[in-house]
mmCIF file of C-alpha atoms and ligand atoms in Angstrom:
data_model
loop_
_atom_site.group_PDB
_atom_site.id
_atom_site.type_symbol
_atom_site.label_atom_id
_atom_site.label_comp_id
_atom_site.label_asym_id
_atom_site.label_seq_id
_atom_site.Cartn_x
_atom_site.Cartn_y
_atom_site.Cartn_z
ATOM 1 C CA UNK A 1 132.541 68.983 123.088
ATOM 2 C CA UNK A 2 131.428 70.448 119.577
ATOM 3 C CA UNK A 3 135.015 70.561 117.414
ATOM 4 C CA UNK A 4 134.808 73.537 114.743
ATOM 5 C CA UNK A 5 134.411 71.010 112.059
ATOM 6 C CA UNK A 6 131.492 68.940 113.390
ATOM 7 C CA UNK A 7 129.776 71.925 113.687
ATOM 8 C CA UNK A 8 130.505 73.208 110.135
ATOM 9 C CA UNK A 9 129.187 70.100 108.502
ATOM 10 C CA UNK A 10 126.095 69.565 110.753
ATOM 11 C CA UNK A 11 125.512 73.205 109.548
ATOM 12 C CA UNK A 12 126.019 71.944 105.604
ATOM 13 C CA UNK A 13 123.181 69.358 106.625
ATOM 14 C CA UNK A 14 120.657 71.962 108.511
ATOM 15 C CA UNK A 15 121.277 73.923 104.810
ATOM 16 C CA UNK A 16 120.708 70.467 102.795
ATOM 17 C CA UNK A 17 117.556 69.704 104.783
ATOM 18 C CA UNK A 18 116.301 72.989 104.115
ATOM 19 C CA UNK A 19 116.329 72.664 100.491
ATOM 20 C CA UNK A 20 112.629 70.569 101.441
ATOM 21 C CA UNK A 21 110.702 72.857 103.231
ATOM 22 C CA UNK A 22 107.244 72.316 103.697
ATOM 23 C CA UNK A 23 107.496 69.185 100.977
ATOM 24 C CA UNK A 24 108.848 66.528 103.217
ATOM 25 C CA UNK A 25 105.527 66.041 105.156
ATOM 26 C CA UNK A 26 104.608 63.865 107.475
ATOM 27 C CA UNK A 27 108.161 63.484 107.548
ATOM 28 C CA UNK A 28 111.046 65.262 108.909
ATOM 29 C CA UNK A 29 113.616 67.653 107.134
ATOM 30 C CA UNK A 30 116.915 65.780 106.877
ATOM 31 C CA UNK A 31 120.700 66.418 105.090
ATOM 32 C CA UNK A 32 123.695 64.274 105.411
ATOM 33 C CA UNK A 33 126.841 64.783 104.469
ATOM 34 C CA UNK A 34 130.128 62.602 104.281
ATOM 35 C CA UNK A 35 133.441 63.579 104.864
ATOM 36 C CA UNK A 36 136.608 61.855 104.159
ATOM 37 C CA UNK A 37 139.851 63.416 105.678
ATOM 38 C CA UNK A 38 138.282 66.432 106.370
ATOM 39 C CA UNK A 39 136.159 66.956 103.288
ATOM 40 C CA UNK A 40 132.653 66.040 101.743
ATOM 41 C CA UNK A 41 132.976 63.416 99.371
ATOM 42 C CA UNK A 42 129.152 62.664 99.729
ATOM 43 C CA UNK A 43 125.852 64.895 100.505
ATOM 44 C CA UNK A 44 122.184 63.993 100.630
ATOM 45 C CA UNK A 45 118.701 64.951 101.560
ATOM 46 C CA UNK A 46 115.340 63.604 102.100
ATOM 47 C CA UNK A 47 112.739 65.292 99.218
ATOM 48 C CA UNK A 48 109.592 64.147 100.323
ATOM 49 C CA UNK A 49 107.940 61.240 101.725
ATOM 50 C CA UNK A 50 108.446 58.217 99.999
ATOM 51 C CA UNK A 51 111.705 59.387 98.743
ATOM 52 C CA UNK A 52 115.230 58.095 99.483
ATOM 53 C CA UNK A 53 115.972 59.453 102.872
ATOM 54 C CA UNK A 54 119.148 61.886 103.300
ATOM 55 C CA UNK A 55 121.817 59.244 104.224
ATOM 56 C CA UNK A 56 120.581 56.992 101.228
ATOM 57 C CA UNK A 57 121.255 59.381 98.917
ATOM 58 C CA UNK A 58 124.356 60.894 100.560
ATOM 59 C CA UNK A 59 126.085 57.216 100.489
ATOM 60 C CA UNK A 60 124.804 56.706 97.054
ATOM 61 C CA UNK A 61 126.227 59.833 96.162
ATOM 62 C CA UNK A 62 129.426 58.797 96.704
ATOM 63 C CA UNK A 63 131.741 57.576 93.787
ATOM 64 C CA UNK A 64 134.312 55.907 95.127
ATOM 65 C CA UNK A 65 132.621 53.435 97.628
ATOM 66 C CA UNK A 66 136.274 51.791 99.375
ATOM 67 C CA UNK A 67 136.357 55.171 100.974
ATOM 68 C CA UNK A 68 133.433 54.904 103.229
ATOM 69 C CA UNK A 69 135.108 52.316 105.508
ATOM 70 C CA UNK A 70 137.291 55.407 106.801
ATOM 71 C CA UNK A 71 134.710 58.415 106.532
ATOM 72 C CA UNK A 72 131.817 59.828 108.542
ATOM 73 C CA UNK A 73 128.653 60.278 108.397
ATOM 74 C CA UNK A 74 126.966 63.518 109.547
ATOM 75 C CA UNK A 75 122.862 63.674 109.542
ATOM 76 C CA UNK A 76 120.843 65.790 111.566
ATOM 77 C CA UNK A 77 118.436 63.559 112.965
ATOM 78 C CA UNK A 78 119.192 60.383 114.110
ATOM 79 C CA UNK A 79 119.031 57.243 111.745
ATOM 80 C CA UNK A 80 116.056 55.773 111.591
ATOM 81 C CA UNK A 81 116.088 51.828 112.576
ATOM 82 C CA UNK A 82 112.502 50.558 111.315
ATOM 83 C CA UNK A 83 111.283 49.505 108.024
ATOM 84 C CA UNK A 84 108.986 51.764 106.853
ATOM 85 C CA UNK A 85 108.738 53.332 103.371
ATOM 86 C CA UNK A 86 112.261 52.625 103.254
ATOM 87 C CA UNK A 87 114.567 50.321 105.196
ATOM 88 C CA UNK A 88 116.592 51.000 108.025
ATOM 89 C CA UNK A 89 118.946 53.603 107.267
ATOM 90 C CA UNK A 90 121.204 51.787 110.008
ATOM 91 C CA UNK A 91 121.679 49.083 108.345
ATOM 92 C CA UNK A 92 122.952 50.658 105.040
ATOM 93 C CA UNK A 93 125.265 52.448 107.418
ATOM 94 C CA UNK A 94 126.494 49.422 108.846
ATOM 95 C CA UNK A 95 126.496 47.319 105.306
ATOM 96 C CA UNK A 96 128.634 50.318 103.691
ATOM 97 C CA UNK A 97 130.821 50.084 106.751
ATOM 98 C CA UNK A 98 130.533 53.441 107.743
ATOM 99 C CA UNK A 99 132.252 53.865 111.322
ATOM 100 C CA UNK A 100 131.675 57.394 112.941
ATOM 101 C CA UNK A 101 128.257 58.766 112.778
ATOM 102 C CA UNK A 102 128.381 62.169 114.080
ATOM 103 C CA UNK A 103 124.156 63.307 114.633
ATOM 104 C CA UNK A 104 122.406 66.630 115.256
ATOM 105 C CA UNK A 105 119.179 65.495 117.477
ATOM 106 C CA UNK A 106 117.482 62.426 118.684
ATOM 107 C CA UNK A 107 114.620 60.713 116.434
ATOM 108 C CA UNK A 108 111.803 61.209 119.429
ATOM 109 C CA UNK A 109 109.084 59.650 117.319
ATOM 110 C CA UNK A 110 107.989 56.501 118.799
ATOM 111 C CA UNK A 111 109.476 54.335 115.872
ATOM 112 C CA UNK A 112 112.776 55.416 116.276
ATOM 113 C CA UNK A 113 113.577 57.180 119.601
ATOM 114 C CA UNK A 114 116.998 55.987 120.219
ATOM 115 C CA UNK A 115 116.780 52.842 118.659
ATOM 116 C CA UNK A 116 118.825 54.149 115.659
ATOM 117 C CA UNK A 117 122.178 55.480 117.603
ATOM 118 C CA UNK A 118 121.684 51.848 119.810
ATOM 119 C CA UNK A 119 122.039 49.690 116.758
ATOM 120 C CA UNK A 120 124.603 51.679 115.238
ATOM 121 C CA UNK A 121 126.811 51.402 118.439
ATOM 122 C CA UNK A 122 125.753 47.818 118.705
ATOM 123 C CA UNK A 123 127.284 47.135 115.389
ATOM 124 C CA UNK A 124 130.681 48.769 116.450
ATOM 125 C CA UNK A 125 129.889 52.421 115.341
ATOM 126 C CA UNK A 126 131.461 55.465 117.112
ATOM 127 C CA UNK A 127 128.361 57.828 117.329
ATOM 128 C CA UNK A 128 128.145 61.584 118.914
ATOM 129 C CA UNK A 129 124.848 62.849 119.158
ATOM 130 C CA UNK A 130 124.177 66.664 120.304
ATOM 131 C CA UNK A 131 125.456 68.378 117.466
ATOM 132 C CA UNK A 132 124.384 71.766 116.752
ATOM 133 C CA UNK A 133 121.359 70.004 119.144
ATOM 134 C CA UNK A 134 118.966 73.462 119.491
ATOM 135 C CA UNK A 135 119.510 74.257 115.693
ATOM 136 C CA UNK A 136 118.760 70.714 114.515
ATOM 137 C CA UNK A 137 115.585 70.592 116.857
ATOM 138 C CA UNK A 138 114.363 74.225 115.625
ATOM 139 C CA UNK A 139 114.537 73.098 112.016
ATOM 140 C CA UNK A 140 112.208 70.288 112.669
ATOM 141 C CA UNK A 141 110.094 71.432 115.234
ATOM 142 C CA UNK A 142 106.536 71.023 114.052
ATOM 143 C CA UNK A 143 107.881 67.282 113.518
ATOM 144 C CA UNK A 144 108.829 67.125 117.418
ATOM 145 C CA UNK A 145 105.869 69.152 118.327
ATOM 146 C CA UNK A 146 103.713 66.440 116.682
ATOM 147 C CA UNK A 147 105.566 63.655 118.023
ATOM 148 C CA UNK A 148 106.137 64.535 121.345
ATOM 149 C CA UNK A 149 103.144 66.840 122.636
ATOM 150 C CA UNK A 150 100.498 64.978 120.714
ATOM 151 C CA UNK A 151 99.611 68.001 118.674
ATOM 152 C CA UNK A 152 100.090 70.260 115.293
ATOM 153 C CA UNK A 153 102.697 72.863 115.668
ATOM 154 C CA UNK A 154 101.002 75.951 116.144
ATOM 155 C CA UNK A 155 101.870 79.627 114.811
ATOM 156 C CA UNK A 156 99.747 82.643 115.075
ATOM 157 C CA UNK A 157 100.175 85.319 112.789
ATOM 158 C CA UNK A 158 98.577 88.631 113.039
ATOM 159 C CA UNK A 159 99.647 92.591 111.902
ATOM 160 C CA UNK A 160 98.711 95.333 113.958
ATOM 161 C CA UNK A 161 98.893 99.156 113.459
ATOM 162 C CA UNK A 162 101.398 101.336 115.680
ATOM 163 C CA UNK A 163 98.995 101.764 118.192
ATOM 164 C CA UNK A 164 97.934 97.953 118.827
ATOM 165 C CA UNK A 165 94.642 97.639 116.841
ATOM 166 C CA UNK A 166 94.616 94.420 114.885
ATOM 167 C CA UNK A 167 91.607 96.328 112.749
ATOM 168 C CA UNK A 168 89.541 98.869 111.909
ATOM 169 C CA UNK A 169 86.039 98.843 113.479
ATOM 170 C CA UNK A 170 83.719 97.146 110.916
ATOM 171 C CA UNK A 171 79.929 97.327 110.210
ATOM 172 C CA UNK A 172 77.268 95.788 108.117
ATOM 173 C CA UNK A 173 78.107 98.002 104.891
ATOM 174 C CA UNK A 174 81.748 97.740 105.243
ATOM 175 C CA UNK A 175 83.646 96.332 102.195
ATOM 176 C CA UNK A 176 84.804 92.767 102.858
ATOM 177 C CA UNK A 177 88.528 93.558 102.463
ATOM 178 C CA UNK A 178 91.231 92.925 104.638
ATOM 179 C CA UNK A 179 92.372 96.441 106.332
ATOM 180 C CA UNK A 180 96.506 96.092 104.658
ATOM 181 C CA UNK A 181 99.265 96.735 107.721
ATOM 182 C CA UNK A 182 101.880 95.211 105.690
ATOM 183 C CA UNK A 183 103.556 96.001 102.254
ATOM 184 C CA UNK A 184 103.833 94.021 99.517
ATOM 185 C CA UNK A 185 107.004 92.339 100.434
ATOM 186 C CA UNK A 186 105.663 91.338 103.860
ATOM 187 C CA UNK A 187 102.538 89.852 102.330
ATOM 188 C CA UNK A 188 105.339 87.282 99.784
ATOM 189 C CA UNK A 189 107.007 86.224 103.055
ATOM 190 C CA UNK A 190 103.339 85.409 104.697
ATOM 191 C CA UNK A 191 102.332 83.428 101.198
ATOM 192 C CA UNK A 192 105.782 81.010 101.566
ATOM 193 C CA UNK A 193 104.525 80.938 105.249
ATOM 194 C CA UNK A 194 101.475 78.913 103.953
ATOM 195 C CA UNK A 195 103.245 76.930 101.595
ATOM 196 C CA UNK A 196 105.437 75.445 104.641
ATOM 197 C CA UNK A 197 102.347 74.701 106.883
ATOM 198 C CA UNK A 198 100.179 71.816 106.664
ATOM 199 C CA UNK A 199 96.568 74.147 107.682
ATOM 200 C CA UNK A 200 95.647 77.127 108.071
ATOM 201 C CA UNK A 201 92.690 78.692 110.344
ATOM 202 C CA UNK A 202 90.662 81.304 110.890
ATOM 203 C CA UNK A 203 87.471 82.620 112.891
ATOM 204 C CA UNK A 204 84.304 83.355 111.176
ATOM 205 C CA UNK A 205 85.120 87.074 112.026
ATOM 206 C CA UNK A 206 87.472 86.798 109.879
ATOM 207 C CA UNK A 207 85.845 85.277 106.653
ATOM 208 C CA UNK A 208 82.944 87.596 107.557
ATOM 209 C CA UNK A 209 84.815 90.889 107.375
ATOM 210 C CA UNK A 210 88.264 90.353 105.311
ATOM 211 C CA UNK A 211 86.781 87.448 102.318
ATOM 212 C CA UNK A 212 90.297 85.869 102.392
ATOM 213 C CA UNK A 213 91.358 83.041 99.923
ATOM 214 C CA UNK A 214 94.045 81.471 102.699
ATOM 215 C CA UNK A 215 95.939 80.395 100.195
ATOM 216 C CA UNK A 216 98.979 80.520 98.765
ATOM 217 C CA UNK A 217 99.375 82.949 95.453
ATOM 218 C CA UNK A 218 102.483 85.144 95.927
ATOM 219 C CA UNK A 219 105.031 82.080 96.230
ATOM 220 C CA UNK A 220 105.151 78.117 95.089
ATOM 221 C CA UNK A 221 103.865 75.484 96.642
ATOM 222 C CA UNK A 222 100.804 73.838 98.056
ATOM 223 C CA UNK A 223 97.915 75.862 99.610
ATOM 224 C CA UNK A 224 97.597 74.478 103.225
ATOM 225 C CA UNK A 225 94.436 72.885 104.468
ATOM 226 C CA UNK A 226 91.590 75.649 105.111
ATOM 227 C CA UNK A 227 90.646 75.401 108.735
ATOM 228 C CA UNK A 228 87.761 77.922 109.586
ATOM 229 C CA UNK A 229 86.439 78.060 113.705
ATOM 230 C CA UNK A 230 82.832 79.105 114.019
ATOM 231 C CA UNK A 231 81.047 79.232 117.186
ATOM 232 C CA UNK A 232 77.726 79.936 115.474
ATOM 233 C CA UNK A 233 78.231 77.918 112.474
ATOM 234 C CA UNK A 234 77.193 81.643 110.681
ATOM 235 C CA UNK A 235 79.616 82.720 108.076
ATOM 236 C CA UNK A 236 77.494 85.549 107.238
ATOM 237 C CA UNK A 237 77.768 84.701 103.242
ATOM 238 C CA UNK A 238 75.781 81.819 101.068
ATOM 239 C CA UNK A 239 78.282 81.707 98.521
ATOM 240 C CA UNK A 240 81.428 79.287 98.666
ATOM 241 C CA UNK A 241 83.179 80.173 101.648
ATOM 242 C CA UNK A 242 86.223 80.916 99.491
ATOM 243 C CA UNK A 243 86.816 81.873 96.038
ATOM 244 C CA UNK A 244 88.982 79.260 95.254
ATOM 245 C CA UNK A 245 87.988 75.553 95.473
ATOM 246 C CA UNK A 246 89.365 73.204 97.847
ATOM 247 C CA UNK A 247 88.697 71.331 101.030
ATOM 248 C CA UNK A 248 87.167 73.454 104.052
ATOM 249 C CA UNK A 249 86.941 71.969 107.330
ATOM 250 C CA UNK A 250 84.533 74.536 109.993
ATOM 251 C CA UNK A 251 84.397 73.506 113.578
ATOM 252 C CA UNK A 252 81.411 74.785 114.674
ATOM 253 C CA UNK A 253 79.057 74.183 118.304
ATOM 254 C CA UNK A 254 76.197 73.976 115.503
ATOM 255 C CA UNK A 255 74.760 70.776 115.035
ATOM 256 C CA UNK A 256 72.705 71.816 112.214
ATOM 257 C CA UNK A 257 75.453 73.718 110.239
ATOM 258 C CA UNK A 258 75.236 73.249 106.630
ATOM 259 C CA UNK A 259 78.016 75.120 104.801
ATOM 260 C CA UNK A 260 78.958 74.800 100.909
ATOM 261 C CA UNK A 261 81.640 72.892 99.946
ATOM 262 C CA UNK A 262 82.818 72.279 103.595
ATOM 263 C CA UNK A 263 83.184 69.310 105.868
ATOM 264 C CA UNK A 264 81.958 70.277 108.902
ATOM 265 C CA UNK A 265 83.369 68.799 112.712
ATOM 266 C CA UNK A 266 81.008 69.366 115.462
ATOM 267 C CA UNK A 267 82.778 70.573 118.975
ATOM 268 C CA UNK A 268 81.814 69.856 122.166
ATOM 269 C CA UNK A 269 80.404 72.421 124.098
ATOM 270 C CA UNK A 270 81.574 70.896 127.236
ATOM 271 C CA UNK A 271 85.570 71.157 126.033
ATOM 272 C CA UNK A 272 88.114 73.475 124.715
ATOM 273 C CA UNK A 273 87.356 74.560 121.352
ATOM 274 C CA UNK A 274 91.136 74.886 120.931
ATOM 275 C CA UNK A 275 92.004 71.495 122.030
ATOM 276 C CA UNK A 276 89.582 70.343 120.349
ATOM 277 C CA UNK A 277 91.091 71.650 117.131
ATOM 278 C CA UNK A 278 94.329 70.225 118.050
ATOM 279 C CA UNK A 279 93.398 66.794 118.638
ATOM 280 C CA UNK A 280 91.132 66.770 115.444
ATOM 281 C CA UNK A 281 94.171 67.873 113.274
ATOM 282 C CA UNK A 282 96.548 65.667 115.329
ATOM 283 C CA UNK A 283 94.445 62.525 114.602
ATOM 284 C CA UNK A 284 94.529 63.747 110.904
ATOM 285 C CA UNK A 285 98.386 63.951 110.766
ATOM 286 C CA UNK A 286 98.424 67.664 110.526
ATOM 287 C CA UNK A 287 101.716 68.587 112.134
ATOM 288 C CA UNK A 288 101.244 72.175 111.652
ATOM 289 C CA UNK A 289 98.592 74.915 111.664
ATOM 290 C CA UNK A 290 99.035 78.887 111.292
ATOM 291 C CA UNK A 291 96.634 80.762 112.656
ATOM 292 C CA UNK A 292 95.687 83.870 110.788
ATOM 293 C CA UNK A 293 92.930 85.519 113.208
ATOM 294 C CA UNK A 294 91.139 87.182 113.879
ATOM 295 C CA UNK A 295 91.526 88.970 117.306
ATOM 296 C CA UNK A 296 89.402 86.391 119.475
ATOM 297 C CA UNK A 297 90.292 82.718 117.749
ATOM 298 C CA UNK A 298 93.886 84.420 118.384
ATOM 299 C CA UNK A 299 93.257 85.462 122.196
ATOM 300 C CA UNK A 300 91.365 82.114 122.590
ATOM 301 C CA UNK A 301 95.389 80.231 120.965
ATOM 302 C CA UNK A 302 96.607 82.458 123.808
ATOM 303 C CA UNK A 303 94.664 81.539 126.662
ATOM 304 C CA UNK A 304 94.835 78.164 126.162
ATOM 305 C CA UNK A 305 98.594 77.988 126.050
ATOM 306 C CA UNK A 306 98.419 76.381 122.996
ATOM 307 C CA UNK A 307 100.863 78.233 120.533
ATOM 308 C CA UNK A 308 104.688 77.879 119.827
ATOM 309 C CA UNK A 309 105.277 80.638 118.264
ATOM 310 C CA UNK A 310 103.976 83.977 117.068
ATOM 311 C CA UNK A 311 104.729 86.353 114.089
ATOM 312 C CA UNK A 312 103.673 90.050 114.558
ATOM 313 C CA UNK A 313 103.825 92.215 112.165
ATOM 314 C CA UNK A 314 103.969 96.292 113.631
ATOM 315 C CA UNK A 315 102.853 98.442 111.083
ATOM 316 C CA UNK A 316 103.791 102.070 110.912
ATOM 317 C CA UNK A 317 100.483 103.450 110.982
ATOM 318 C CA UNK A 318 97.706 104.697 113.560
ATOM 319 C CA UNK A 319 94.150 103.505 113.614
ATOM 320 C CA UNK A 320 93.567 105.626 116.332
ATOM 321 C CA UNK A 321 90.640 103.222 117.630
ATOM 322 C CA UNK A 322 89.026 99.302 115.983
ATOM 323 C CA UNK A 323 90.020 96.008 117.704
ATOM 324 C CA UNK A 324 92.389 95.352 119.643
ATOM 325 C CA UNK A 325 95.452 93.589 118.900
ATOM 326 C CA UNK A 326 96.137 90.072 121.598
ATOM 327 C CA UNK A 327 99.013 90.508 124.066
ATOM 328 C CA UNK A 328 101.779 88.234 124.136
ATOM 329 C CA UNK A 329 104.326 87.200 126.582
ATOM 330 C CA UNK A 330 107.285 84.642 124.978
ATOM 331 C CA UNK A 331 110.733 84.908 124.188
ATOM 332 C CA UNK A 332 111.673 87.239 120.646
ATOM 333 C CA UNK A 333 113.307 84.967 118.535
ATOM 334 C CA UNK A 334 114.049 87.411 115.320
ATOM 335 C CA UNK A 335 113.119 91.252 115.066
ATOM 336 C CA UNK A 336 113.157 92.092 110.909
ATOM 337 C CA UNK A 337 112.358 95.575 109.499
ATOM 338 C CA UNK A 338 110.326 96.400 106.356
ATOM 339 C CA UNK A 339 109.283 99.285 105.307
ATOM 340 C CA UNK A 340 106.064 99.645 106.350
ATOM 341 C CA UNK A 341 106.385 96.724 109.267
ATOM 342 C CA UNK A 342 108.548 95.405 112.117
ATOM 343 C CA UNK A 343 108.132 91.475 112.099
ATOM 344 C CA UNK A 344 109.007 90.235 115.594
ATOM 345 C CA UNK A 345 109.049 86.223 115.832
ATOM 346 C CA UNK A 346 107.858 85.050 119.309
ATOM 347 C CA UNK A 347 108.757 81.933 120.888
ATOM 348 C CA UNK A 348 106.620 79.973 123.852
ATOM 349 C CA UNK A 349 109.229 79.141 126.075
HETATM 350 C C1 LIG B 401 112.812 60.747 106.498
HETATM 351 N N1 LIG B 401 113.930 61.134 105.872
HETATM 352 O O1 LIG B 401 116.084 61.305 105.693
HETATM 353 C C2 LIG B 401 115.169 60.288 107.609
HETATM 354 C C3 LIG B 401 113.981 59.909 108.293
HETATM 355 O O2 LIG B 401 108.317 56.015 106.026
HETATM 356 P P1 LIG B 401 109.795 56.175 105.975
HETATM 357 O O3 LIG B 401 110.497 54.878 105.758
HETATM 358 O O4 LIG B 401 110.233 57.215 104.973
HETATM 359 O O5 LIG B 401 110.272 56.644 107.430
HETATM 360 C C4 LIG B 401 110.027 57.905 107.921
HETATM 361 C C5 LIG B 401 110.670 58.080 109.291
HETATM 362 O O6 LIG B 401 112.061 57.819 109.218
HETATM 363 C C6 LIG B 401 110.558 59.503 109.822
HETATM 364 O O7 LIG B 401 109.377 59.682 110.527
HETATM 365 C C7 LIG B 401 111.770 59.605 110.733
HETATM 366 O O8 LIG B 401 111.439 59.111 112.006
HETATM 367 C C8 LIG B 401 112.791 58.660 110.122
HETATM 368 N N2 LIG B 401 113.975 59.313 109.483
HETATM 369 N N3 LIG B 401 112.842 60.156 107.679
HETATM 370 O O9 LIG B 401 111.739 60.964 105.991
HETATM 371 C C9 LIG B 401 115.104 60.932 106.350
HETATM 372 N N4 LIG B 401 116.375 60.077 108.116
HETATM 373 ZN ZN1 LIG B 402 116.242 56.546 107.344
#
């Protein structure tokens, strides 16, 4: 049973955890709160690796340390139990004397997976666990992607006009532009997108016909690793493959590839390119990618299976005929109107 008031706090630590997106990397989003009689006398989150994590800094945020012996504790992901970067969080649970732990989700990373609500409980703790359980797990679900499936989180992204073309037919003497769908507003949201993934990847199609920068420029925060996938190995430029400098990692069948400024990882011709993307970037500790086309590196996501989620943008316009946009099939999560797009958020499930 979730009482109204373990719900409204778990939701005060969803909102603290928040306040890190896309900095807390390889780790986990996580807010704590502490209530005393009914109210927060204590509040916390985790800022990045390294840093305190959220119930360290919701205990040390509280003044008047006597009272913890009667409050609880409310975190969204269970307590971690290991030493680490930082010690167990248990343990200053139990030292502080903390006696009710109320948590959103299970830890299911191998370090902690249960181990954290055990020792609490072994030291005399009341815990719950299942608190606002689907919210808490959606919040942190390129962390439980990684953990669990053995693989980066992966979102596709694409815009396509009214009448399902994802572009307008190119040709050699075509400008290398992308062909705009969305409005300026749309194009902000897609720029904080980046900033909250670890990579981002696209197909040589791509780089070829739209000479995008993949990075981030209409928000803050860090651009996310350039992925490019390349059958060929032929980017159909000399130049830099972008205009701005950074690391470039092209998967490419060609053995003999030799691309500027890029680190290039062979693929087997034998496998999946796509899994073979995902266990590269998995064994790299990239929990997330976005994928940002074009039509066949996005229909090859699909085939595979292996996406979690989709963000289509439906523009308002007709291109009458160009390339066609992939077909989906998931559950919509959100539908959000713009003026000159319909974003529909798609989930694999
Ligand atoms: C966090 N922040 O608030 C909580 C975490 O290397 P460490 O010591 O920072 O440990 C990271 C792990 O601790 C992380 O993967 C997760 O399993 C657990 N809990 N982590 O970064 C927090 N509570
Ligand atoms: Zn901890």
């Amino acid at each position: 049973m979730q009482g109204e008031d373990d719900i409204k706090f778990m939701r005060r630590c969803l909102d603290l955890a928040l306040s890190a997106e896309g900095l807390t990397y390889p780790n986990p989003m996580v807010g704590s709160v502490i209530v005393y009689n009914g109210l927060i006398i204590g509040e916390g989150y985790h800022l990045k690796a390294g840093a305190l994590h959220a119930e360290e800094n919701a205990i040390l945020s509280v003044k008047d340390k006597d009272l913890l012996r009667n409050s609880v504790l409310y975190v969204n992901l269970e307590p971690c139990s290991h030493f680490g970067r930082r010690p167990p969080c248990t343990d200053l649970i139990i030292s502080n004397g903390i006696r009710k732990v109320v948590i959103g989700t299970k830890d299911t990373s191998e370090k902690v997976s249960g181990k954290g609500k055990e020792k609490l409980k072994s030291a005399g703790c009341e815990v719950i666990t299942g608190i606002l359980e689907k919210e808490c797990r959606y919040l942190n679900r390129r962390f439980f992607t990684f953990h669990e499936k053995k693989r980066p989180y992966v979102i596709l992204k694409w815009a396509q006009s009214s009448d399902g073309f994802i572009d307008i037919e190119r040709d050699k003497k075509s400008e290398r532009k992308p062909t705009w769908i969305i409005g300026k507003a749309e194009r902000v949201l897609v720029h904080k997108w980046r900033a909250s993934e670890q990579s981002i990847l696209a197909g040589a199609g791509t780089i070829r016909s739209d000479n995008p920068d993949l990075t981030v420029r209409d928000w803050t925060g860090e651009n996310p690793l350039r992925l490019v996938l390349s059958g060929s190995g032929d980017m159909g430029v000399d130049q830099p493959l972008f205009r701005t400098i950074g690391t470039n990692i092209v998967f490419t069948h060609n053995t003999s590839a030799r691309i500027p400024d890029s680190e290039i990882v062979k693929l087997d011709k034998g496998r999946d390119s796509i899994e073979q993307v995902a266990e590269y970037l998995y064994n790299k500790n990239i929990q997330s990618v976005i994928v940002e086309g074009g039509a066949q590196v996005l229909n090859n996501f699909i085939s595979t299976g292996l996406w979690d989620e989709a963000r289509i943008f439906y523009g308002n316009k007709n291109f009458m005929q160009g390339i066609k946009a992939p077909v989906i099939k998931g559950k919509v999560y959100s539908a959000t109107k713009f003026s000159s797009s319909t974003l529909k958020v798609i989930l694999n499930e």
